XYZ file of C-alpha atoms in Angstrom:
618
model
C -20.599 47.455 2.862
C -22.081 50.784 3.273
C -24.745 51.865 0.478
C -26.164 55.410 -0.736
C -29.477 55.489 0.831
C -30.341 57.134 -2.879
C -30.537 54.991 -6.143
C -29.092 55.076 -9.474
C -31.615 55.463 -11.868
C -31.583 52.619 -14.572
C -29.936 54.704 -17.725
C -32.583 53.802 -20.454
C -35.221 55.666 -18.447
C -32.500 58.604 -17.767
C -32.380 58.637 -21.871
C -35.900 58.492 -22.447
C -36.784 61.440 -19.907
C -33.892 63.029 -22.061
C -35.168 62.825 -25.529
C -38.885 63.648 -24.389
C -38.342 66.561 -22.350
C -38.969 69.820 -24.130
C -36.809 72.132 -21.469
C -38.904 75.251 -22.859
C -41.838 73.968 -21.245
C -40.610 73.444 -17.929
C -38.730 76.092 -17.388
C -41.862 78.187 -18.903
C -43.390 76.924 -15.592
C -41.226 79.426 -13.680
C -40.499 81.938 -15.781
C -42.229 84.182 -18.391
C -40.349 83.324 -21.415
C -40.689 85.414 -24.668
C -39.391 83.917 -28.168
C -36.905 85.415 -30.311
C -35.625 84.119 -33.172
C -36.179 80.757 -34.440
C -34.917 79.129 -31.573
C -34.271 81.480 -28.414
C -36.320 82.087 -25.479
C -35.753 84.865 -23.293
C -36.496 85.984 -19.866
C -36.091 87.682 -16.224
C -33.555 85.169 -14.424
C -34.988 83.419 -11.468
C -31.423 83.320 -10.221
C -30.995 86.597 -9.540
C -32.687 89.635 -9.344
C -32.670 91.778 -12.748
C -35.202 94.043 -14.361
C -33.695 93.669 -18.327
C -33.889 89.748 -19.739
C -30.330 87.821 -19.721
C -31.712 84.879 -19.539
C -31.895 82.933 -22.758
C -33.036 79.037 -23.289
C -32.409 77.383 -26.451
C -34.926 74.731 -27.532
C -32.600 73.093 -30.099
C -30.270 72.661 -27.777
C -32.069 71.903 -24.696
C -29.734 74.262 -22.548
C -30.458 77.873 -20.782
C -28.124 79.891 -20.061
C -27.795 83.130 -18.188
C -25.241 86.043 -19.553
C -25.859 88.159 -16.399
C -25.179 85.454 -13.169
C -23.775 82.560 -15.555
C -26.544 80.628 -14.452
C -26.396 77.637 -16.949
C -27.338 74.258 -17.663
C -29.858 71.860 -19.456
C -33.578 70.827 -17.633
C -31.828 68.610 -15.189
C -29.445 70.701 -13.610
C -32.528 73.424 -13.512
C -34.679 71.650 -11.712
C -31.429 70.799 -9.048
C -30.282 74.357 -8.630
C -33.799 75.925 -9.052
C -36.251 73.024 -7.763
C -33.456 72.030 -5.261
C -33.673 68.703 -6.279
C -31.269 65.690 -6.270
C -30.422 64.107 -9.692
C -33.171 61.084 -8.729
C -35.318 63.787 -7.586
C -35.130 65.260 -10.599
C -35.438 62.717 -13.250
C -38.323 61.031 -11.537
C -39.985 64.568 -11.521
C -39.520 65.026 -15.291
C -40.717 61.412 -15.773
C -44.032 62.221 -13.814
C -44.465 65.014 -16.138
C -44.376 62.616 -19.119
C -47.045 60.142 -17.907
C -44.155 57.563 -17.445
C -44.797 54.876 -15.020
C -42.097 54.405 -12.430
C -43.759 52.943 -10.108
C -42.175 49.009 -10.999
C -38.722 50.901 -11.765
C -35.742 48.840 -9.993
C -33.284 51.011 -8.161
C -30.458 49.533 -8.027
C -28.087 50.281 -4.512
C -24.617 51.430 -5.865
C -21.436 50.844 -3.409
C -20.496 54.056 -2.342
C -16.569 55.200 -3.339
C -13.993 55.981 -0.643
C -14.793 59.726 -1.152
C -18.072 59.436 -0.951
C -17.663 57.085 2.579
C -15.209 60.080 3.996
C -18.057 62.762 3.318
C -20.752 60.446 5.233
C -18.166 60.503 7.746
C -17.984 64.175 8.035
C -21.639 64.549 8.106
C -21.933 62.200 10.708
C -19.297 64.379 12.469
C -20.830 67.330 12.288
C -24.678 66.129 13.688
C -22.840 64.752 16.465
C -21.033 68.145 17.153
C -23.666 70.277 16.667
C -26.213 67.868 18.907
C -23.418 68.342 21.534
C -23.728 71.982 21.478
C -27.307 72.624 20.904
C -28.496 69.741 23.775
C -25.831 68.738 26.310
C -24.162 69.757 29.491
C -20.730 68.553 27.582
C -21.451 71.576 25.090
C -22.532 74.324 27.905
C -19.815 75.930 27.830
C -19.001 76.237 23.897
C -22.843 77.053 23.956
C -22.185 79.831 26.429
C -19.214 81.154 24.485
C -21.029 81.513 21.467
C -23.760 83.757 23.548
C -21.005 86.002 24.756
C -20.069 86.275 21.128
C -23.758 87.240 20.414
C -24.113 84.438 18.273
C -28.193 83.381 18.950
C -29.750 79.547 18.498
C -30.759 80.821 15.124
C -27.450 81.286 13.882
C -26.288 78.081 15.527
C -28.801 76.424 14.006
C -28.157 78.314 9.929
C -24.821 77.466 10.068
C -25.143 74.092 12.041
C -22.572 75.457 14.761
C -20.739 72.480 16.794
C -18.564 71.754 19.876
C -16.003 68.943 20.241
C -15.690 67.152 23.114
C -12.919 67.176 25.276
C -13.058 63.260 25.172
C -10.787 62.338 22.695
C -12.604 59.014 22.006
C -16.054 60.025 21.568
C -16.354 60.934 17.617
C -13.984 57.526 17.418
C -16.152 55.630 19.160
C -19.372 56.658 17.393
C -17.619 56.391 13.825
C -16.776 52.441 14.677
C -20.368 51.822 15.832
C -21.750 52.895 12.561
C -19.155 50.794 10.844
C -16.916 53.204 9.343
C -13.319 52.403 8.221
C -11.191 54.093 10.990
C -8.168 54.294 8.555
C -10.642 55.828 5.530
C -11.726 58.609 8.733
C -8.303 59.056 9.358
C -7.143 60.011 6.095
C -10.743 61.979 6.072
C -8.912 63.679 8.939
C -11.861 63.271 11.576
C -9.484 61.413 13.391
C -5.712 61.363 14.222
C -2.765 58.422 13.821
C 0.124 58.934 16.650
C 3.480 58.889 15.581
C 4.211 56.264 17.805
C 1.892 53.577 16.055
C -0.507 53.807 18.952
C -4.292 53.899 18.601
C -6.127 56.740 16.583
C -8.091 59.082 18.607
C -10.264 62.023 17.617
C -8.375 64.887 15.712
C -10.608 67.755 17.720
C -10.889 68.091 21.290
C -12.548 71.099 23.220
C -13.199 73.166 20.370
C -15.801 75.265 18.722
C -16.669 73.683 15.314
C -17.645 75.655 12.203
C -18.363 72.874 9.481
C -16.512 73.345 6.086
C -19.184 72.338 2.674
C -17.893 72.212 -1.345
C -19.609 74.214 -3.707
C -22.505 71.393 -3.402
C -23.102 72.002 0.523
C -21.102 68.837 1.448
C -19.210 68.420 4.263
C -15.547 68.119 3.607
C -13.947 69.266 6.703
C -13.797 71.659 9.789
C -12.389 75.410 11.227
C -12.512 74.597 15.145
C -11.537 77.545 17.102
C -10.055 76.540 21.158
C -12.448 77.045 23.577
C -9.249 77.271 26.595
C -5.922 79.535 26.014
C -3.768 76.501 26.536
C -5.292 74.500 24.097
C -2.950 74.849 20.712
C -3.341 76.165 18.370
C -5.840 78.715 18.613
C -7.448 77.708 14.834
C -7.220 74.484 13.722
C -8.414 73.305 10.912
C -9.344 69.926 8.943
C -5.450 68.396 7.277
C -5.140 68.498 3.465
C -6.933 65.191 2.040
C -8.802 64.034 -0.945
C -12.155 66.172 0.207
C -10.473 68.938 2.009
C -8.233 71.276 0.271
C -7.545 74.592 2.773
C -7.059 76.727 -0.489
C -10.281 75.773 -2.642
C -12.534 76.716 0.608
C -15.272 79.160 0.606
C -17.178 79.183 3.640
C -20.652 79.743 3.539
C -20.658 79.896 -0.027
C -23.388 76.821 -0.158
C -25.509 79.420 1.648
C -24.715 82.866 0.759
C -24.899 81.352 -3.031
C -28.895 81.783 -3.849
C -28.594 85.322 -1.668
C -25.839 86.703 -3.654
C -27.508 86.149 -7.277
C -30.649 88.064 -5.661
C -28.454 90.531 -4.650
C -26.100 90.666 -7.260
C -23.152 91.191 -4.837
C -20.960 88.484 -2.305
C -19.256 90.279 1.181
C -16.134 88.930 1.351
C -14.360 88.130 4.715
C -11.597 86.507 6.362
C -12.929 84.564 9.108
C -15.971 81.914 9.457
C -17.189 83.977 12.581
C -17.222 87.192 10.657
C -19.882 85.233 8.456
C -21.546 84.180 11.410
C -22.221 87.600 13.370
C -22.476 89.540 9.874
C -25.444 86.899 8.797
C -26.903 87.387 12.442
C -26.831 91.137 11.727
C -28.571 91.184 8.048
C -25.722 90.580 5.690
C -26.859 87.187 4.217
C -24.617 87.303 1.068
C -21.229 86.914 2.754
C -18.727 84.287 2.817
C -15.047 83.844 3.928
C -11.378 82.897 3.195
C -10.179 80.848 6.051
C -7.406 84.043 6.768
C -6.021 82.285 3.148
C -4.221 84.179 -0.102
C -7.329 83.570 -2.548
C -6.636 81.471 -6.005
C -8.139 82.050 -9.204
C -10.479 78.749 -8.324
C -11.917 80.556 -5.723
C -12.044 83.774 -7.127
C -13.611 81.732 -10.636
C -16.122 80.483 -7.871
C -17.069 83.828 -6.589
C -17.329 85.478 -9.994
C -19.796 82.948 -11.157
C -21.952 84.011 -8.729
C -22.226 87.768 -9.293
C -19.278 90.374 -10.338
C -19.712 92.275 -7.697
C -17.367 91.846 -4.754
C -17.395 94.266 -1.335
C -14.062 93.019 0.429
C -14.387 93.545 4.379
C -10.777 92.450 5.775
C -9.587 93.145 9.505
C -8.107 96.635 9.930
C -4.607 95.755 10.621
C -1.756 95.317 8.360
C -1.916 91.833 7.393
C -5.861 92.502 6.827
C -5.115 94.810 4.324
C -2.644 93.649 2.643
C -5.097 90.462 2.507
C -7.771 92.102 0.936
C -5.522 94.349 -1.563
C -3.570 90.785 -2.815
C -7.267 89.034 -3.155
C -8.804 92.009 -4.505
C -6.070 92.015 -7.566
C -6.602 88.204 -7.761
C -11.032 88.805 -7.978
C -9.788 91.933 -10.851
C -8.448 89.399 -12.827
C -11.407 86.967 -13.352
C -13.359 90.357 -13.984
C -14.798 91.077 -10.765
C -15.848 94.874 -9.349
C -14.610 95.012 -6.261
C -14.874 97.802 -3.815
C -13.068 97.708 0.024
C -14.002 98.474 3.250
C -11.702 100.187 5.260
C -12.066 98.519 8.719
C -11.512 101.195 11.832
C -7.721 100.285 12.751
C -7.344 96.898 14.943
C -11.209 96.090 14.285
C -12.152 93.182 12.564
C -15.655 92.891 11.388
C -17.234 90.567 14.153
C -16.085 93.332 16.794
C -17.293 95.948 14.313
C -20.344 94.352 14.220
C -20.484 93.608 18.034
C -19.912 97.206 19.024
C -21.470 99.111 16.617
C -24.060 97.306 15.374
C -25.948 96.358 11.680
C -26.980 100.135 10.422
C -23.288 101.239 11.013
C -21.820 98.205 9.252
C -24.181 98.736 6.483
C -22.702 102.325 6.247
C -19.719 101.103 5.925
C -20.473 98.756 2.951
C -22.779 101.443 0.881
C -21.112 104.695 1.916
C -17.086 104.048 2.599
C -16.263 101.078 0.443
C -13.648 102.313 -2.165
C -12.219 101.494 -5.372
C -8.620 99.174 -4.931
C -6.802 101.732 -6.269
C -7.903 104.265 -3.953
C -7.773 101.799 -0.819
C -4.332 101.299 -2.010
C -3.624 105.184 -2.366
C -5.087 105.840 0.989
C -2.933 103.072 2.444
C 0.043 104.235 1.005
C -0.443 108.121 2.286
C -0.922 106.706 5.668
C 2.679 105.183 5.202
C 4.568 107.772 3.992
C 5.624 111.354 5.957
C 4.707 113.726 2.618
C 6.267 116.205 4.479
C 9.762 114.578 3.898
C 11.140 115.265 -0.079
C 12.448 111.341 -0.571
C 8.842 110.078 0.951
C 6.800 112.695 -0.898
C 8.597 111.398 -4.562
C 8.222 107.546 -3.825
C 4.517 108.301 -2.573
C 3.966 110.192 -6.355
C 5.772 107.074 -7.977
C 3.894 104.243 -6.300
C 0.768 106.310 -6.864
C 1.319 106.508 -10.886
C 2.285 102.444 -10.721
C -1.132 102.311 -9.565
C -2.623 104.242 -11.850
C -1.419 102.648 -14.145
C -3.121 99.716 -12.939
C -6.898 101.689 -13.710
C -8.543 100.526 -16.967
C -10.631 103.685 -16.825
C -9.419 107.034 -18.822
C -11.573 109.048 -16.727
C -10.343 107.880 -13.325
C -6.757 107.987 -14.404
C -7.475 111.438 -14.707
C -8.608 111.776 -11.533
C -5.784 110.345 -9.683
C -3.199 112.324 -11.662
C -5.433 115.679 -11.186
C -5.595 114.997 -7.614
C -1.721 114.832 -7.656
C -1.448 117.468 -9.875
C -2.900 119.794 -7.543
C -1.885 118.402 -4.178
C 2.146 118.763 -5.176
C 1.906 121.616 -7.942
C 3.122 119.757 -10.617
C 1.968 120.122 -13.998
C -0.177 117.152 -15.823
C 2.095 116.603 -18.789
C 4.937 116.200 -16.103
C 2.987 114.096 -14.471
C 1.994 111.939 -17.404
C 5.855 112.162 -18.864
C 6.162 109.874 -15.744
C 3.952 107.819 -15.881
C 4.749 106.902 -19.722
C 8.578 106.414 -17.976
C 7.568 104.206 -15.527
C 5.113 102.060 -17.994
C 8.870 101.251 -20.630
C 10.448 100.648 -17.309
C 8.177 97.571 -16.269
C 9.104 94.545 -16.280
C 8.273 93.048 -20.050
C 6.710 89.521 -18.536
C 4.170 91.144 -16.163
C 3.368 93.654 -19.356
C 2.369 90.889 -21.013
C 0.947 88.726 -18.794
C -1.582 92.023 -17.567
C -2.718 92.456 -21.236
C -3.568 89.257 -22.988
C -4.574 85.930 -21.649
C -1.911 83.306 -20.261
C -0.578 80.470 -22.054
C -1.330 77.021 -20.449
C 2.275 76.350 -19.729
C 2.582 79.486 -17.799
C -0.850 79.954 -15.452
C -4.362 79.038 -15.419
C -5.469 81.118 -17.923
C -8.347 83.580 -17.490
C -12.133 82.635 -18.187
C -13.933 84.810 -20.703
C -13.952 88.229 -19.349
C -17.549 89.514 -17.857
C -18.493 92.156 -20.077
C -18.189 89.840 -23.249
C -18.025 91.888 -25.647
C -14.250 91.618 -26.765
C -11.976 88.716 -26.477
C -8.393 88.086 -27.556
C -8.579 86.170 -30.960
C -6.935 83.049 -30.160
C -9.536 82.976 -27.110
C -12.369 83.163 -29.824
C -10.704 80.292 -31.678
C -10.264 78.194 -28.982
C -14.278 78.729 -27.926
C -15.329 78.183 -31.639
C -13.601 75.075 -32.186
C -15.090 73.746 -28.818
C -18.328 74.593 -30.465
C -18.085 72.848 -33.551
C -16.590 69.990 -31.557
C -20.002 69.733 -29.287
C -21.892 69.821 -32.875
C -20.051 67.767 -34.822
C -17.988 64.321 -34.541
C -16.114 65.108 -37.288
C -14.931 68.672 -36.253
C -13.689 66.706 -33.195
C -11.720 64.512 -35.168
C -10.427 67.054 -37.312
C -9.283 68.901 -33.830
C -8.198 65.727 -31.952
C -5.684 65.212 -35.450
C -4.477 68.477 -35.899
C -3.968 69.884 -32.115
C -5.542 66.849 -29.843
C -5.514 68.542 -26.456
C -3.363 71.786 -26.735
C -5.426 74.266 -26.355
C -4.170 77.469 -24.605
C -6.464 77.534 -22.436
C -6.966 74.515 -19.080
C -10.750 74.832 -19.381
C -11.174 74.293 -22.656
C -8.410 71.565 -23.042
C -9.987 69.570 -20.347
C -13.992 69.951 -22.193
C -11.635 68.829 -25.176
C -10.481 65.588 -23.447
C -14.154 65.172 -22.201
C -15.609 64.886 -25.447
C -12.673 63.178 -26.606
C -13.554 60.114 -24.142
C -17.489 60.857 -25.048
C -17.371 60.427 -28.522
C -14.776 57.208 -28.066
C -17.470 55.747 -25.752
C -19.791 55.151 -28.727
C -22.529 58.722 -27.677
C -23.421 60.757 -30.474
C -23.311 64.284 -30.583
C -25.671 65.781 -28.676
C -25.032 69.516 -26.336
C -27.275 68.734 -23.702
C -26.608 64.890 -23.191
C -22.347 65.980 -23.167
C -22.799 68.893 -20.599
C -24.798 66.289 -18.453
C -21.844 63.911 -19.453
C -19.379 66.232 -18.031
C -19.060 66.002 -14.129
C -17.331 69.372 -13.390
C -19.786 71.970 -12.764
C -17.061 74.816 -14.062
C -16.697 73.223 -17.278
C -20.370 72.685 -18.027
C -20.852 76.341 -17.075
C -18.276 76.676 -19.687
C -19.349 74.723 -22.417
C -23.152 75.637 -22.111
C -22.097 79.428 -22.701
C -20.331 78.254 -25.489
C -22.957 76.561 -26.852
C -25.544 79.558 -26.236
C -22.994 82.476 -27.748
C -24.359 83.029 -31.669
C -22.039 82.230 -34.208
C -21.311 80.918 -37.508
C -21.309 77.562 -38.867
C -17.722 75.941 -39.193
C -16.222 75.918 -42.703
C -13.198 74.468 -43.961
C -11.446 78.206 -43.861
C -12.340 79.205 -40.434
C -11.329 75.954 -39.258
C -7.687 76.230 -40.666
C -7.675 79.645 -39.293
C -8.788 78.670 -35.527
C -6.151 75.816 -35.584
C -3.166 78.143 -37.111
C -4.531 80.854 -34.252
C -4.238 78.160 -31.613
C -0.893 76.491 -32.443
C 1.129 79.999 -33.139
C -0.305 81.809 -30.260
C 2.180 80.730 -27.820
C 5.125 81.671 -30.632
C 2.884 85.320 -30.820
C 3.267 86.149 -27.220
C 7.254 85.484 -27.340
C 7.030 88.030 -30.214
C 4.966 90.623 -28.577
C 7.293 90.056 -25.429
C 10.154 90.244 -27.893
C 9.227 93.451 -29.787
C 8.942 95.019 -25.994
C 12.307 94.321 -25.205
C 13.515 95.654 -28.769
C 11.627 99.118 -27.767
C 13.382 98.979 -24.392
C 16.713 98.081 -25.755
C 16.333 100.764 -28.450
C 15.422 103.307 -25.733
C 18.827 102.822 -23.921
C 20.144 102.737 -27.028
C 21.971 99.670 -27.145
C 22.137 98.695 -30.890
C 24.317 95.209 -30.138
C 20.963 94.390 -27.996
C 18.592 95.822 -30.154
C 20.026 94.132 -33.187
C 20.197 90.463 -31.605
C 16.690 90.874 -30.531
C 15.356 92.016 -34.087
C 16.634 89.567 -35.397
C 15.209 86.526 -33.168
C 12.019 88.789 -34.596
C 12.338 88.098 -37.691
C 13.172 84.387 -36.870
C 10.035 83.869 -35.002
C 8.195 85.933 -37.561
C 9.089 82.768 -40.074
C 8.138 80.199 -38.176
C 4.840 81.177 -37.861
C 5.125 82.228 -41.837
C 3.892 86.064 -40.482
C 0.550 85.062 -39.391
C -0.469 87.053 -36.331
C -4.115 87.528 -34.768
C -6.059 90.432 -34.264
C -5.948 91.500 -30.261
C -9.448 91.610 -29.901
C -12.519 90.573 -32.227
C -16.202 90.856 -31.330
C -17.968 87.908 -29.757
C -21.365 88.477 -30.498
């Protein structure tokens, strides 16, 4: 049986160090904090750089929380993301600090779980590739490749670069002398099953080997480029399995993570080597795709980080249609994202190679653009505006994308530039643009103006700025609250709704306190969020937690509950009452009649009970 060479930490002294610790104290170690209020703390964050306090630790509830990075926690999880600590590491640190002796402590050796044996697995994999690279005359010639490439031993070494043997028996036959289950590193995908029913043998052979780490800095899998031509294919990476999932990679973003809260601001790229030479040239804050569509996971991922996103795609077709798709997808967590627009057929290793850091850097500060005007620019490039039929779809596709821009003032831009450029008059101009708004499609209206129902998406997380939220959004956040406070609120939830909220996040902190609570713990912020093993949702929850607001009554709880039950009945009215205007604008009454009156019906269900669009937060 293989063990964790760490411990699990008897849970009585885990509870003490709990109830003991005063969280204001040791973060006060580290960083200047200032009261305010009866039980806030404020202060600069020491997870990113910032020169106006967003940092705010509450002593009641033994949680900090930061509204500028999203930064949050309680004392343990500070001391692991700050202290870089493990969990042991941790708890036996805070127990030092309180004079307790654990010096006769019994650590007890806990099996380790399947997932747990495939990550050892990888690690393994990954000394053994990067040993063969950095030290043998098997890895000269991946070592000499990576030279050409300008990649340097530093580098190598940062991103623990590897080479796999052509042998493909050597990783197998390493794996089995440490005792690992063959099958388990099969389905880890280190190695690979024939067909046939014949003997496994190593899944890489004669490749370059950039590891693949979770959010954590584990390994989970591998992007292994062919060294030869004839070796296919070119790219080949690590097979879907219960550690590696292609679309929830971020490469590099174990490393670029403490860099990008400094900076405030994550490079975005496609490819693991564009990580590689852009690090080796001074951009320390970038991570990569894998050449994927990005998902609101990843983009959730990169958000709570920093808001600020430079995209740097190849300069072909498929680059930029990449980074325009992924850009839209980073918008709508609440990202700022500007793109770079790569020299045509350059992709930002060559860039880098042949022009060097300063120009690069150029590039990023001087050239990167707004979406919509990367998209503009992109779309002038395809169209001959000196053809009538080119010049009028080129003015349309331009006002769909303005219509896109939340800003007044750079709507105006776009539609004065077009004003000018094809001497036609602004209120022609915007008589188009209010034409082509009735003539969208209702769903994506509604879908690009409130948040999602659970049934139809993942929904959105709060949005950056804060400030305003839909209302059922605010429900769903204060009932959560109450829930964390109270027993009885959750009760009173669990009876009424159980776990349909509107939103995933919140419906799955719902079903952890659910299972808290029904394990016998009492209610307690910081003790749940530790309960919780999804780093998102304790994120989540702590800024809950840390948002000011009043205490639950009886009035505002039958409010939240009607808010969170008719919401999904309010958005097939809203979607409803646009397809009345439409209908009424083509003026078919049959239509328009039907529809008002399937209005009316839903208006009744509900008993005419509909939320304000936005409320304040704070």
């Amino acid at each position: 049986m293989i063990v964790r060479l760490s411990k699990t930490i008897p849970e009585p002294l885990i509870r003490e160090v709990r109830e003991r610790t005063d969280i204001v104290d040791v973060i006060g170690e580290v960083v200047e904090l200032k009261k305010q209020g009866q039980d806030r703390y404020v202060g600069l964050c020491p997870f990113h750089g910032e020169n106006t306090p967003s940092f705010s630790v509450s002593k009641d509830r033994q949680l900090y929380h930061c509204f500028g990075c999203k930064a949050s926690g309680n004392v343990v999880s500070f001391l692991i993301d700050h202290g870089k600590l493990s969990f042991q590491e941790a708890i036996m640190k805070l127990a030092d600090n309180l004079n307790i002796d654990t010096q006769h402590v019994e650590l007890s050796p806990e099996p380790t779980s399947e997932g747990e044996k495939m990550r050892e697995g990888h690690s393994l994999a990954a000394r053994f590739y990067h040993h063969l690279l950095m030290n043998t005359e098997q890895g000269r010639a991946a070592y000499q490749y990576f030279k050409e490439r300008g990649v340097n031993e530093e580098a190598m070494l940062h991103f623990r670069l590897g080479y796999a043997p052509r042998e493909r028996s050597s990783l197998k036959t390493l794996l089995d002398k440490r005792e690992f289950d063959l099958k388990l590193m099969a389905n880890a995908g280190l190695l690979q099953v024939p067909e046939d029913g014949r003997s496994s043998y190593d899944r890489f052979s004669d490749r370059v080997m950039f590891p693949l780490h979770d959010i954590g800095g584990k390994h989970v899998g591998f992007n292994a480029r062919a060294l030869v031509k004839d070796n296919h294919p070119k790219y080949l990476n690590s097979p879907e399995s219960a550690l590696f999932k292609k679309s929830n990679m971020l490469y590099a973003y174990h490393l670029a993570k403490p860099v990008a809260r400094k900076k405030d601001q994550v490079v975005l790229f496609e490819g693991c080597m564009d990580v590689v030479s852009a690090w080796i040239h001074g951009i320390d804050n970038g991570i990569a795709t894998l050449g994927t569509a990005m998902n609101q996971s990843q983009a959730k991922r990169i958000r709570n980080l920093t808001e600020n996103v430079i995209l740097c795609y190849d300069g072909d077709q498929a680059g930029e249609e990449a980074a325009i798709k992924n850009a839209e997808t980073l918008q709508g967590v609440g990202c700022d994202v500007r793109v770079v627009p790569m020299p045509e057929g350059k992709d930002p290793d060559e860039f880098l190679t042949e022009y060097g850091s300063k120009a690069f850097v150029h590039l990023i500060e001087n050239e990167a653009t707004a979406v919509s005007s990367f998209k503009i620019a992109r779309l002038r490039r395809e169209k001959n505006l000196q053809r009538e039929g080119d010049r009028r779809e080129y003015i349309e596709r331009v006002l769909e994308i303005v219509l896109g821009v939340e800003s007044a003032i750079e709507r105006e831009y776009f539609m004065k530039d077009l004003s000018q450029e094809f001497d036609i008059s602004l209120d022609a101009l915007h008589q188009e643009l209010t034409s082509i708004e009735q003539r969208r499609n209702h769903t994506d209206s509604v879908q690009s103006r409130s948040f999602k129902p659970r049934a139809q998406s993942a929904p959105q997380k709060a949005q950056v700025k804060r400030e305003l939220l839909p209302a059922f959004h605010r429900a769903e956040r204060m009932l959560i609250r109450s829930m964390i406070d109270d027993e009885q609120w959750a009760d009173e939830v669990k009876d009424h709704i159980g776990g349909e909220f509107n939103v995933d996040q919140y419906a799955a902190i719902a079903a952890y306190l659910y299972a808290f609570y029904a394990d016998g713990h009492e209610a307690s912020s910081h003790s749940f969020i530790m309960h919780m093993d999804d780093r998102e949702l304790q994120q989540i929850a702590t800024e809950i937690m840390m948002e000011s607001g009043m205490e639950m009554t009886k009035e505002a709880f039958t409010d939240y509950i009607e808010l969170v039950k008719n919401y999904p009945t309010w958005v097939e009215i809203e979607g409803k009452e646009h397809e009345l205007k439409d209908a009424e604008r083509r003026k078919d009454i049959e239509a328009a009649l039907k529809i008002g009156n399937e209005i009316i019906a839903l208006k009744k269900r509900i008993g005419g009970k509909f939320p304000k669009k936005r409320t304040n937060v704070r």
